[in-house]
Coordinates of N, CA and C in Angstrom, one line a residue:
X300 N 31.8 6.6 -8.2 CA 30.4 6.3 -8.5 C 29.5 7.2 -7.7
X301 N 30.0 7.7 -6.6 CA 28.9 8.3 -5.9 C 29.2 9.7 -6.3
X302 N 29.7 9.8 -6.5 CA 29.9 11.5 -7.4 C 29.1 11.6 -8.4
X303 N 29.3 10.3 -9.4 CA 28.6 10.4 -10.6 C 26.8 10.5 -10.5
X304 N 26.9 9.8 -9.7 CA 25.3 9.6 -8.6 C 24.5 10.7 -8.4
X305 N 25.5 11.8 -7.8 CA 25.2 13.0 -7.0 C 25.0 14.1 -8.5
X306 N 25.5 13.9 -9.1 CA 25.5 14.8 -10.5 C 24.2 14.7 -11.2
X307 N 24.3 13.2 -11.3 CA 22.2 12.6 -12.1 C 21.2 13.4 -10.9
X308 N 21.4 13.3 -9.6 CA 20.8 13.9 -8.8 C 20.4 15.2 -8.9
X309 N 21.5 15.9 -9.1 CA 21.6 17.3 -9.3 C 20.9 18.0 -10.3
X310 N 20.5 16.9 -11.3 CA 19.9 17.4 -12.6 C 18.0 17.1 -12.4
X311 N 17.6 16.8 -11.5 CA 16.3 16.5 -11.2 C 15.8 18.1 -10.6
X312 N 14.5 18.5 -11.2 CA 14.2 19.7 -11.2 C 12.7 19.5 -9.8
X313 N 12.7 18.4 -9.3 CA 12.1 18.3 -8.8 C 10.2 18.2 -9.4
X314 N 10.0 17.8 -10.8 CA 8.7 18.5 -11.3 C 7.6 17.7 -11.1
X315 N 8.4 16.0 -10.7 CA 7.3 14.9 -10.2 C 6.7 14.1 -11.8
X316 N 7.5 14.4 -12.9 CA 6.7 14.0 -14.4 C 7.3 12.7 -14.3
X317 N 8.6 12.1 -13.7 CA 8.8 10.7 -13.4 C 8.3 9.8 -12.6
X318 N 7.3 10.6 -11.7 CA 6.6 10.1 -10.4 C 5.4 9.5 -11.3
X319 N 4.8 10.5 -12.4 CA 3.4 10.3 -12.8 C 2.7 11.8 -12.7
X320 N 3.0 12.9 -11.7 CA 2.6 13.7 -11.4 C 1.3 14.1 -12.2
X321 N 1.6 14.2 -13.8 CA 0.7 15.1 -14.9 C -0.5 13.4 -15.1
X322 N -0.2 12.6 -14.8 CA -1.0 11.1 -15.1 C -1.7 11.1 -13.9
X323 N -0.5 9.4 -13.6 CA -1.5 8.9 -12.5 C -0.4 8.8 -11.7
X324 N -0.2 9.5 -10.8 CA 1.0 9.8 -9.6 C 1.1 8.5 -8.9
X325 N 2.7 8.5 -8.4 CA 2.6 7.9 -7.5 C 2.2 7.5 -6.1
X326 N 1.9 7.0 -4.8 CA 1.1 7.1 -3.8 C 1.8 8.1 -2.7
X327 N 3.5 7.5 -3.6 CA 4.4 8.5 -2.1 C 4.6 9.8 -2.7
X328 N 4.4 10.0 -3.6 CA 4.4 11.8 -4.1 C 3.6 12.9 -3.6
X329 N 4.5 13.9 -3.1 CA 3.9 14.9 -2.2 C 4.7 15.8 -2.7
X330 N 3.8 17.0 -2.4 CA 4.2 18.5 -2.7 C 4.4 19.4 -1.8
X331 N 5.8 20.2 -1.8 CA 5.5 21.3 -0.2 C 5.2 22.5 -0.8
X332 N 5.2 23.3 0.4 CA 4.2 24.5 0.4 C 5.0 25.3 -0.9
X333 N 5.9 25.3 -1.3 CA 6.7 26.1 -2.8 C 6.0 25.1 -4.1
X334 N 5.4 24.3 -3.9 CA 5.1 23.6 -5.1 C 6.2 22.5 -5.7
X335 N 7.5 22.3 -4.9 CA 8.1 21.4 -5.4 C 7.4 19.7 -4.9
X336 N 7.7 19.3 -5.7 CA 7.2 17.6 -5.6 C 8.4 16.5 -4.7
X337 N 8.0 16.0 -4.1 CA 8.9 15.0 -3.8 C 8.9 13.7 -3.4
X338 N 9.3 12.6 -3.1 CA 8.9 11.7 -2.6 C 9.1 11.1 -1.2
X339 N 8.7 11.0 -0.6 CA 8.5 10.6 1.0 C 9.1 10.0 1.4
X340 N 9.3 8.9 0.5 CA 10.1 7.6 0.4 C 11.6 7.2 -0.2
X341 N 12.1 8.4 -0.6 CA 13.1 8.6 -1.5 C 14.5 7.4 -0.8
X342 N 15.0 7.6 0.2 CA 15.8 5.9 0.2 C 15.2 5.1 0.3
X343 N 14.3 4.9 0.2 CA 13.2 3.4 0.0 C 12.5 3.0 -1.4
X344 N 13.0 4.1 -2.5 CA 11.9 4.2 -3.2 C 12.2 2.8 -4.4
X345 N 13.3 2.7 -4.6 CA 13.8 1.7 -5.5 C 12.8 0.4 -5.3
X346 N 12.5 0.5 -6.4 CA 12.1 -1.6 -6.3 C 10.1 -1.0 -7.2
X347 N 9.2 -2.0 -6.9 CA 8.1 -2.2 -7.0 C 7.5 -1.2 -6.2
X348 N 6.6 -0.5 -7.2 CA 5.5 0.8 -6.2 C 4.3 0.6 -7.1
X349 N 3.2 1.2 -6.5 CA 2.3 1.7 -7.5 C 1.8 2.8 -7.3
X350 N 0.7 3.5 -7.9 CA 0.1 4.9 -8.4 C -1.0 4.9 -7.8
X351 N -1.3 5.7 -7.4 CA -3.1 6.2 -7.0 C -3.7 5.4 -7.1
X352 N -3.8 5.3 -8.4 CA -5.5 5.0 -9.7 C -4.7 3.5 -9.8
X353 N -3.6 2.6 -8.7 CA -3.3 1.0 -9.0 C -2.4 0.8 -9.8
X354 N -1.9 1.7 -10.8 CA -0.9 1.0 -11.8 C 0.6 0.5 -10.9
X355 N 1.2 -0.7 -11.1 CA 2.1 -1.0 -10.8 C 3.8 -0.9 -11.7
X356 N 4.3 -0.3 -11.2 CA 5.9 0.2 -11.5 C 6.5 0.0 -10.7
X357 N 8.1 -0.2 -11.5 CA 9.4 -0.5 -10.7 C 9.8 1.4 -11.1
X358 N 10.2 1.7 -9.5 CA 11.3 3.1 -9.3 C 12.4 2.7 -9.8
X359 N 12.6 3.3 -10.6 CA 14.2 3.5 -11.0 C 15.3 4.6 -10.6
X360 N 16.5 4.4 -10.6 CA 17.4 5.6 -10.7 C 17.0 6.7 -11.2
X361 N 17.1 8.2 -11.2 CA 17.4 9.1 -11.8 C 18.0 9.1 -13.2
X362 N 19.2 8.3 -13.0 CA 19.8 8.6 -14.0 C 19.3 7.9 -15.1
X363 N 18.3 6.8 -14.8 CA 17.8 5.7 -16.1 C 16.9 6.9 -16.5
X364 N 15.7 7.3 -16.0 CA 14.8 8.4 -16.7 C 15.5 9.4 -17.3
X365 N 16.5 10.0 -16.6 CA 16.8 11.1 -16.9 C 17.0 10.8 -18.8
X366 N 18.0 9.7 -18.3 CA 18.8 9.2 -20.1 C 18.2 8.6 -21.0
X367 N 16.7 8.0 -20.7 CA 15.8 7.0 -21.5 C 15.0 8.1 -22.0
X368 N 14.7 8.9 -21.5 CA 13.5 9.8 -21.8 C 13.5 11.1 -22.1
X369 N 14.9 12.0 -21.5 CA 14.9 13.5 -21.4 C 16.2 13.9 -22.1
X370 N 17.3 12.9 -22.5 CA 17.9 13.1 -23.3 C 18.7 14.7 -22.8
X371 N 18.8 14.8 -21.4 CA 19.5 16.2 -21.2 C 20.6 17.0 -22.0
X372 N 20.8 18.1 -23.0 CA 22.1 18.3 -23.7 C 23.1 18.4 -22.1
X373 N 22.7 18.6 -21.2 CA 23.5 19.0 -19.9 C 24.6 18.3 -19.4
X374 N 24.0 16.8 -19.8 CA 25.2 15.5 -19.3 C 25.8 15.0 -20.5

């Protein structure tokens, strides 16, 4: 399972479009000086968060976004 884990992992490009980045970002989203995106909070991040601008969301796995939304041919 943690292999499989590490693989959904692997496939995150870093671009922050799950966070909200291009919307209404989340509060723990930050950027380092290369322009990648990250989150601050990354083992903490699971559960209830909200965005900047208030909206409230549950963090999910990688691998839920990855497969709900992005449909990778990769995996």
């Amino acid at each position: 399972m943690l292999r499989k884990e590490q693989e959904w992992e692997a496939c995150c490009t870093r671009c922050g479009a799950c966070c909200g980045a291009f919307e209404d970002p989340c509060v723990h989203l930050g950027t380092d000086a290369q322009g990648n995106r990250f989150c601050r909070i990354y083992a903490e991040r699971l559960g209830p968060q909200h965005s900047i601008g208030g909206r409230h969301f549950v963090c999910v796995p990688i691998r839920r976004v990855l497969h709900s939304r992005w449909k990778n041919d990769r995996l």
